[in-house]
Short mmCIF file of C-alpha atoms and ligand atoms in Angstrom, two decimals:
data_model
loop_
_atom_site.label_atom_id
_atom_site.label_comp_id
_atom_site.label_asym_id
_atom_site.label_seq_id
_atom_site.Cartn_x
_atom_site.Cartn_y
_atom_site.Cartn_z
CA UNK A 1 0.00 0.00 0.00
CA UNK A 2 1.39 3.66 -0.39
CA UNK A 3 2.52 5.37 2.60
CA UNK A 4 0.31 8.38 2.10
CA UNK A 5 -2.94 6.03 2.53
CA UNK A 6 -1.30 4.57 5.23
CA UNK A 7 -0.88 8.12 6.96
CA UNK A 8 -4.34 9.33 5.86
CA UNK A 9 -5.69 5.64 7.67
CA UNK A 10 -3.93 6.35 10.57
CA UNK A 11 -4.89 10.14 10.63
CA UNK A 12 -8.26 9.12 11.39
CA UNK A 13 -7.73 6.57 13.29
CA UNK A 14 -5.48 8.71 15.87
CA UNK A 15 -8.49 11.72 15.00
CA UNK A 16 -5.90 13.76 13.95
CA UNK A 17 -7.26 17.03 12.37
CA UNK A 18 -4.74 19.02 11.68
CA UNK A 19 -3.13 19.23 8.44
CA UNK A 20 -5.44 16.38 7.46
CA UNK A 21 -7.21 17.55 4.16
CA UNK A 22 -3.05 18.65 2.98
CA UNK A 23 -2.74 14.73 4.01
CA UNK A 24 -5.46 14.40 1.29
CA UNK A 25 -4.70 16.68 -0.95
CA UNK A 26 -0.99 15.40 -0.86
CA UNK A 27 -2.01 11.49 -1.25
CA UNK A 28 -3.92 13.10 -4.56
CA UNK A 29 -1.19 14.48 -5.49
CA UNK A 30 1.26 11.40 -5.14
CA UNK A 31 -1.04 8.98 -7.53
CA UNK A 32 -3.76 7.84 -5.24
CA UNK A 33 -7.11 8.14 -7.09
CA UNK A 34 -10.13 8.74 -5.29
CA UNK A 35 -11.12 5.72 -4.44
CA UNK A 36 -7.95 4.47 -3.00
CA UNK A 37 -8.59 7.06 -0.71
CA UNK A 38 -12.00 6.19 0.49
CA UNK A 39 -11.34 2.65 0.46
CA UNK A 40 -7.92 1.68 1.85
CA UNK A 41 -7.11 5.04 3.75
CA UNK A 42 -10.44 6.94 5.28
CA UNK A 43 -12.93 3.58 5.90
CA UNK A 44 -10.21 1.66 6.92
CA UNK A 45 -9.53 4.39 9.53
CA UNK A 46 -13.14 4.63 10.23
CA UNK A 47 -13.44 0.63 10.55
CA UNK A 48 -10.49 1.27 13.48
CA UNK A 49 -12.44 3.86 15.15
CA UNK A 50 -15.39 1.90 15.11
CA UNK A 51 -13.40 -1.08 16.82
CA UNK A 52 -11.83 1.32 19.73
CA UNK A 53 -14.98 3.01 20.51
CA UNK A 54 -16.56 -0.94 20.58
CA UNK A 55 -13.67 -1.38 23.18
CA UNK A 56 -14.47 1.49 24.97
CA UNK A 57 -11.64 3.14 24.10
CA UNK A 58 -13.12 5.84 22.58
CA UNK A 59 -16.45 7.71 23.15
CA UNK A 60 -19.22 9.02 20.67
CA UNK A 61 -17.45 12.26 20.96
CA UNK A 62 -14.40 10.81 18.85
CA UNK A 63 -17.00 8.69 16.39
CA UNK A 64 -18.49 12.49 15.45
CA UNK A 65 -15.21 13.92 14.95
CA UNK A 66 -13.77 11.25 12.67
CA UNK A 67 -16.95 11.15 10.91
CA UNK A 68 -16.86 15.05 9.92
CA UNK A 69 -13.13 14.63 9.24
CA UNK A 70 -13.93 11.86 6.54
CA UNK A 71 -17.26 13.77 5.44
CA UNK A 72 -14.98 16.47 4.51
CA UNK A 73 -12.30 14.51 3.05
CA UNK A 74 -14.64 11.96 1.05
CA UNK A 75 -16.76 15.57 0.06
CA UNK A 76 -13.39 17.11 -1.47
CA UNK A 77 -12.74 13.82 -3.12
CA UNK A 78 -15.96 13.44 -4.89
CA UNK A 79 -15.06 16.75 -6.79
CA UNK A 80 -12.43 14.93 -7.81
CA UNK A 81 -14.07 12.29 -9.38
CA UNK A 82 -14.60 12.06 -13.80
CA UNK A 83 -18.23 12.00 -14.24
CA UNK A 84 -19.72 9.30 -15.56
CA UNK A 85 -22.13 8.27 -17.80
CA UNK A 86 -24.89 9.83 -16.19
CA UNK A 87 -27.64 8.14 -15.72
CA UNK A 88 -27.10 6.20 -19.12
CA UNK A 89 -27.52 2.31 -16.65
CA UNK A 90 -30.52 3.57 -14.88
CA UNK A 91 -31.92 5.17 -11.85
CA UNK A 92 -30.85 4.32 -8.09
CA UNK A 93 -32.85 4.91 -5.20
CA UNK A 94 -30.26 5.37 -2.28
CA UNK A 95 -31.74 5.70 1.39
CA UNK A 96 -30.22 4.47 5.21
CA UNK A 97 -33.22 3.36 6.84
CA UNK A 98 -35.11 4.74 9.64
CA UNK A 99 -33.34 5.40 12.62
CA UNK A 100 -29.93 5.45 11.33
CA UNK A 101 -28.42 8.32 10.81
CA UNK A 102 -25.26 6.60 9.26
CA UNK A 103 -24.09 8.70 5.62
CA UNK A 104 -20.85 8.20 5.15
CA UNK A 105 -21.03 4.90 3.36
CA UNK A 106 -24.33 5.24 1.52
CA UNK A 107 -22.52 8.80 0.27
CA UNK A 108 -19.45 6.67 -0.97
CA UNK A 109 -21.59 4.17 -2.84
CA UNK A 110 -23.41 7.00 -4.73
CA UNK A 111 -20.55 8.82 -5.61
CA UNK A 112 -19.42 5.38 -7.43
CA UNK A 113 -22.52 4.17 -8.82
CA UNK A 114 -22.70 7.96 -10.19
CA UNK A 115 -19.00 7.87 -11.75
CA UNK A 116 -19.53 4.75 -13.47
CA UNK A 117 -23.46 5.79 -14.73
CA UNK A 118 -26.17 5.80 -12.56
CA UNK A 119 -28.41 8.20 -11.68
CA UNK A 120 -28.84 8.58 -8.45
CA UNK A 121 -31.53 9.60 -5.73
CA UNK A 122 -30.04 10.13 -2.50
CA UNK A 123 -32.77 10.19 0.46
CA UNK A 124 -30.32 10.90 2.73
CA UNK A 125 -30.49 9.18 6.62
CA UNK A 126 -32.87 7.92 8.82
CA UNK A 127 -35.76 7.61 5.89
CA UNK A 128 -39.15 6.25 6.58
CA UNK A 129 -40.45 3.20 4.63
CA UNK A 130 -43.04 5.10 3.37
CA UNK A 131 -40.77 8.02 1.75
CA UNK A 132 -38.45 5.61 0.19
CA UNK A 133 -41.46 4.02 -1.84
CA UNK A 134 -42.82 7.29 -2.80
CA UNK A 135 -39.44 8.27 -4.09
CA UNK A 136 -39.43 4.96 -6.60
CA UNK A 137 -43.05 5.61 -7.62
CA UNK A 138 -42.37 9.40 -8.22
CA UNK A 139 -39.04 8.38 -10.47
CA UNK A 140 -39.51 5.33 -11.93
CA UNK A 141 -36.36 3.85 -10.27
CA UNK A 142 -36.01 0.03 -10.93
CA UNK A 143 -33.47 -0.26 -8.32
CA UNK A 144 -32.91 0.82 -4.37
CA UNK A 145 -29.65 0.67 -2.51
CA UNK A 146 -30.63 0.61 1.64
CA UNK A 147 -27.87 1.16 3.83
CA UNK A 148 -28.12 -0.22 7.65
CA UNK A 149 -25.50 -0.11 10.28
CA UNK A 150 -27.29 -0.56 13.28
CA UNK A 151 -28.28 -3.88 14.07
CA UNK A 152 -31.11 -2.96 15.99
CA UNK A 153 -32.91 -1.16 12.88
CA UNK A 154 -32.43 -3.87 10.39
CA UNK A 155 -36.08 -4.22 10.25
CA UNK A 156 -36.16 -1.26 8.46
CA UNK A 157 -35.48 -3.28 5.39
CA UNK A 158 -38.25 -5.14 5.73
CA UNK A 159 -40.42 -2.68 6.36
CA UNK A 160 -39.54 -1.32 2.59
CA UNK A 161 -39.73 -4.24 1.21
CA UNK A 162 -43.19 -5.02 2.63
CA UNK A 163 -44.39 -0.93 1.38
CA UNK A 164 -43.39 -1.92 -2.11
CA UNK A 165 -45.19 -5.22 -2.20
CA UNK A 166 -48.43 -3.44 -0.56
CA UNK A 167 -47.75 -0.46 -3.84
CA UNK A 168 -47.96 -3.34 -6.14
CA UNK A 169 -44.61 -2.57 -7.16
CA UNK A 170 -42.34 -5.04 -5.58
CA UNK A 171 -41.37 -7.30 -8.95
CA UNK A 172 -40.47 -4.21 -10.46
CA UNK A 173 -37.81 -3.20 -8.37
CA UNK A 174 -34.29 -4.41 -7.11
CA UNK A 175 -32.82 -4.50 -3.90
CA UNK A 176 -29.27 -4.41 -2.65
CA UNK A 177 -28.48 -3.93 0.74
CA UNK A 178 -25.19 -2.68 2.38
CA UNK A 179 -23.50 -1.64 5.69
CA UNK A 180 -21.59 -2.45 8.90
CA UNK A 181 -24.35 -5.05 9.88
CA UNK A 182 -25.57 -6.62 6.87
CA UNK A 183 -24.38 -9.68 5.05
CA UNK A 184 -25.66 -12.36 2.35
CA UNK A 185 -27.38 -14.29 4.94
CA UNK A 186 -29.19 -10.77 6.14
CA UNK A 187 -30.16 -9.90 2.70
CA UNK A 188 -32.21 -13.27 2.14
CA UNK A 189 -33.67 -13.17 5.81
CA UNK A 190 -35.26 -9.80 4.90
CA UNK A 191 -36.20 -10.56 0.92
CA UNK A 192 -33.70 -8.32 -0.76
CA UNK A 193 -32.06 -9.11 -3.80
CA UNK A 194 -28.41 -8.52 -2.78
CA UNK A 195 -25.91 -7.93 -0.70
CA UNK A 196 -22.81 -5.46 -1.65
CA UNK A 197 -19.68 -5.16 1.22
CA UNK A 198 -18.20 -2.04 -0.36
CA UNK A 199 -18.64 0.80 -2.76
CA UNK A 200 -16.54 -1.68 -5.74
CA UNK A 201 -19.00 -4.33 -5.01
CA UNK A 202 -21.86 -1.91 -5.00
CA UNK A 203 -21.00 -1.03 -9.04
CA UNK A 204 -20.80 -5.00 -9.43
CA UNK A 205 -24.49 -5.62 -7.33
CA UNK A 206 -26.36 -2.83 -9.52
CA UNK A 207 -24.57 -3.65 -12.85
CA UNK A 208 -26.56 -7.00 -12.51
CA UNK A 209 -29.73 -5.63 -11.74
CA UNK A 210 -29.61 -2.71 -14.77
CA UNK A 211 -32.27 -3.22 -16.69
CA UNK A 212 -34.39 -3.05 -13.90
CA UNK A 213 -37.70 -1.93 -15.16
CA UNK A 214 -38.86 0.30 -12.27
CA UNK A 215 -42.48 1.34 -11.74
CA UNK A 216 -44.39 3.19 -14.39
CA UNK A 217 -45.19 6.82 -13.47
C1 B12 B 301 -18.63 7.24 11.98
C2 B12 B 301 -19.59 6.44 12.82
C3 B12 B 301 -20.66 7.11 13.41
C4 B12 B 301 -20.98 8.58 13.12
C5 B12 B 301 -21.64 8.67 11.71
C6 B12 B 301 -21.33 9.98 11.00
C7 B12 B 301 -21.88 10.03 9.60
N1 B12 B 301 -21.99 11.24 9.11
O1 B12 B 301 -22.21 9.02 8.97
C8 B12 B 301 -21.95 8.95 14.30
C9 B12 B 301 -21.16 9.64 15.38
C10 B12 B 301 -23.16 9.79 13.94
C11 B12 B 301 -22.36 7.56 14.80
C12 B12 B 301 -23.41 7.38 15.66
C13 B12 B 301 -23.73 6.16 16.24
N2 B12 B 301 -23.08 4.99 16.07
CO1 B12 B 301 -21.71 4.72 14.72
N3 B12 B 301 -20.18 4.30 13.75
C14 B12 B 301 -19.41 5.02 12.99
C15 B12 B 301 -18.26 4.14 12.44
C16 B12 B 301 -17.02 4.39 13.30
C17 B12 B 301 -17.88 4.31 10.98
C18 B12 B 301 -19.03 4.15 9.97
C19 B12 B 301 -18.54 4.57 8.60
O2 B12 B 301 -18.87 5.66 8.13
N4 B12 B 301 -17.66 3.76 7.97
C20 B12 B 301 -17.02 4.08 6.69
C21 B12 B 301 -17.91 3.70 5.52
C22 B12 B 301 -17.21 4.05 4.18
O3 B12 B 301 -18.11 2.31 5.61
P1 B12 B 301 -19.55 1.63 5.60
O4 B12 B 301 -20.57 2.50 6.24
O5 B12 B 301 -19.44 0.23 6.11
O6 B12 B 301 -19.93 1.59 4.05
C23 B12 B 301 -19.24 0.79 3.10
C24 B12 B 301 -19.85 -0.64 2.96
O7 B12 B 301 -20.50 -1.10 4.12
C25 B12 B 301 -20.76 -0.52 1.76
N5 B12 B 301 -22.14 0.00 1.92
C26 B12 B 301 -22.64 0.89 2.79
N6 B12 B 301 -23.92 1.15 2.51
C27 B12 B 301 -24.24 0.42 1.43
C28 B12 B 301 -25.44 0.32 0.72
C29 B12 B 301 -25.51 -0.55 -0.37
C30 B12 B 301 -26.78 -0.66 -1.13
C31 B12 B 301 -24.37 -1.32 -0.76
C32 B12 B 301 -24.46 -2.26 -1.89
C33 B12 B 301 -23.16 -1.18 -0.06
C34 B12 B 301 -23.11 -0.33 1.02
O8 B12 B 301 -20.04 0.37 0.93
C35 B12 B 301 -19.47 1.43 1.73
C36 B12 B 301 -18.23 1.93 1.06
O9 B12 B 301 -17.25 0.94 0.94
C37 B12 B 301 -18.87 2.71 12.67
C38 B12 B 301 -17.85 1.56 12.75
C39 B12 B 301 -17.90 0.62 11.55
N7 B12 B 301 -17.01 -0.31 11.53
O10 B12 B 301 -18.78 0.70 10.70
C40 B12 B 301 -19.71 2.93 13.92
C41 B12 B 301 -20.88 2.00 14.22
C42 B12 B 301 -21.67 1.67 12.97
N8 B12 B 301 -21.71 2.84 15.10
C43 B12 B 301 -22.23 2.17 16.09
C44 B12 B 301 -23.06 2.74 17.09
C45 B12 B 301 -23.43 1.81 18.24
C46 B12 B 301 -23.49 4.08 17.02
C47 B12 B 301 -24.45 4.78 18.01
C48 B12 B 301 -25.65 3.93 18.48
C49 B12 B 301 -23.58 5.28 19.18
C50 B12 B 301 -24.34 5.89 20.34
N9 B12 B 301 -24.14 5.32 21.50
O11 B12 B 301 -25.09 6.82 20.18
C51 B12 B 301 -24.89 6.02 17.17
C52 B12 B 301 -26.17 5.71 16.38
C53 B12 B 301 -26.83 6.91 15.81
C54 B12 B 301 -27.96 6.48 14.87
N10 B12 B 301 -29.19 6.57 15.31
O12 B12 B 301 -27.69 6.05 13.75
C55 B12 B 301 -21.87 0.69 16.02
C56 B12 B 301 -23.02 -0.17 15.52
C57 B12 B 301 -23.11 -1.50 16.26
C58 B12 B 301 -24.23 -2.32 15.72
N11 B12 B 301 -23.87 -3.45 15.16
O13 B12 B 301 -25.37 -1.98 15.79
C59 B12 B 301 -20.58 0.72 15.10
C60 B12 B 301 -20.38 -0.58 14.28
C61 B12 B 301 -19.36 0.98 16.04
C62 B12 B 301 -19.05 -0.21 16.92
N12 B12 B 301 -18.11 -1.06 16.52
O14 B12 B 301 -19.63 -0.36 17.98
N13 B12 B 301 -21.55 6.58 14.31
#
């Protein structure tokens, strides 16, 4: 791995502020794309964070701090990114489900379903069933990307899943579910269609659903 995605990974891990988007900037400058970023240096560093505060370690004070660092950073870097095709493989419903307020993740996976041609609809955090099925009936999406962290709101992905079979509209659409908590295993428990385990796998989950029909409006 290069050193500068090493330093940016342990940047956040330590919660080191300072200097940290010249970090960025400078692993941009030494050949790291994007993505490299995201992937191997800021959610790695997250994934760390995650694992002290679990140990008690750190509190939820240092779990909002690294999050805004790598909002920032992975907001910077999305600038950075070619556009793609847009919208040329179809349109993506992206939501995290009610009561999680997790974005960081769902944000990565739109930024690279958008650069390689999707269009996307980002409902942003903590979305009700009920909005999430309005949003596919008022586009026309054929596909919807939930994102679920917390264990304890998993349900939430039934609960869509159950509003678009009550809409009449549940054959028309795909599913893929990602996140800290969710798995293959998850993803058949609740009736989605797949499972993705990063923003890479993401492009390779909706790439087999394009051609998704989506509702008609
Ligand atoms: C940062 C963070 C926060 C920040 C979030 C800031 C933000 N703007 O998003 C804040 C401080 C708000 C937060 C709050 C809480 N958090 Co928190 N948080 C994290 C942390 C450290 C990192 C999450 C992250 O952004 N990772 C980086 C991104 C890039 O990774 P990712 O989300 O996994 O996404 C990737 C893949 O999963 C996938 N993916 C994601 N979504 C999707 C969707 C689709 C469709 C597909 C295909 C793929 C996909 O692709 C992404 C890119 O590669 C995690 C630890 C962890 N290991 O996840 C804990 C963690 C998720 N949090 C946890 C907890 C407990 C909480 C709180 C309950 C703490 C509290 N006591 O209040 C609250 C809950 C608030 C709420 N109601 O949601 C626990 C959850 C435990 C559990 N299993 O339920 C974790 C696992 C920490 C831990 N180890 O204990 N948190």
């Amino acid at each position: 791995m290069k050193q500068c995605l090493a330093d940016v990974r342990s940047a956040v891990t330590e919660i080191r502020d300072e200097n940290f988007m010249t970090l960025v900037q400078s692993c941009l400058e030494q050949g790291a794309t994007p993505l490299e970023i995201i992937e191997e240096g800021l959610a790695r560093g997250l994934d760390a964070v995650g694992a002290k505060f679990e140990e008690g370690e750190y509190f939820l004070a240092d779990l909002i701090i690294a999050g805004d660092m790598v909002t920032r950073a992975t907001d910077s870097l999305k600038e950075k990114m070619a556009p793609g095709l847009t919208g040329k493989k179809g349109k993506v419903v992206l939501a995290t489900v009610q009561g999680d307020v997790h974005d960081i993740g769902k944000k990565v996976v739109g930024i690279m379903l958008a650069a390689s041609g999707y269009e996307i609809v980002d409902l942003g955090v903590d979305v009700p069933a009920s909005r999430i099925v309005d949003a596919v009936k008022r586009t026309g999406a054929g596909m919807v990307g939930l994102s679920v962290l917390l264990t304890t709101m998993v349900y939430g992905i039934k609960e869509v899943i159950a509003g678009l079979g009550e809409a009449g509209i549940r054959d028309k659409v795909k599913i893929a579910i990602g996140g800290a908590c969710c798995s293959e295993h998850l993803a058949s428990e609740m009736g989605a269609d797949a499972f993705g385990e990063s923003a890479i796998a993401a492009v390779r989950v909706f790439d087999g659903f394009s051609g998704a029909q989506g509702p008609p409006r």
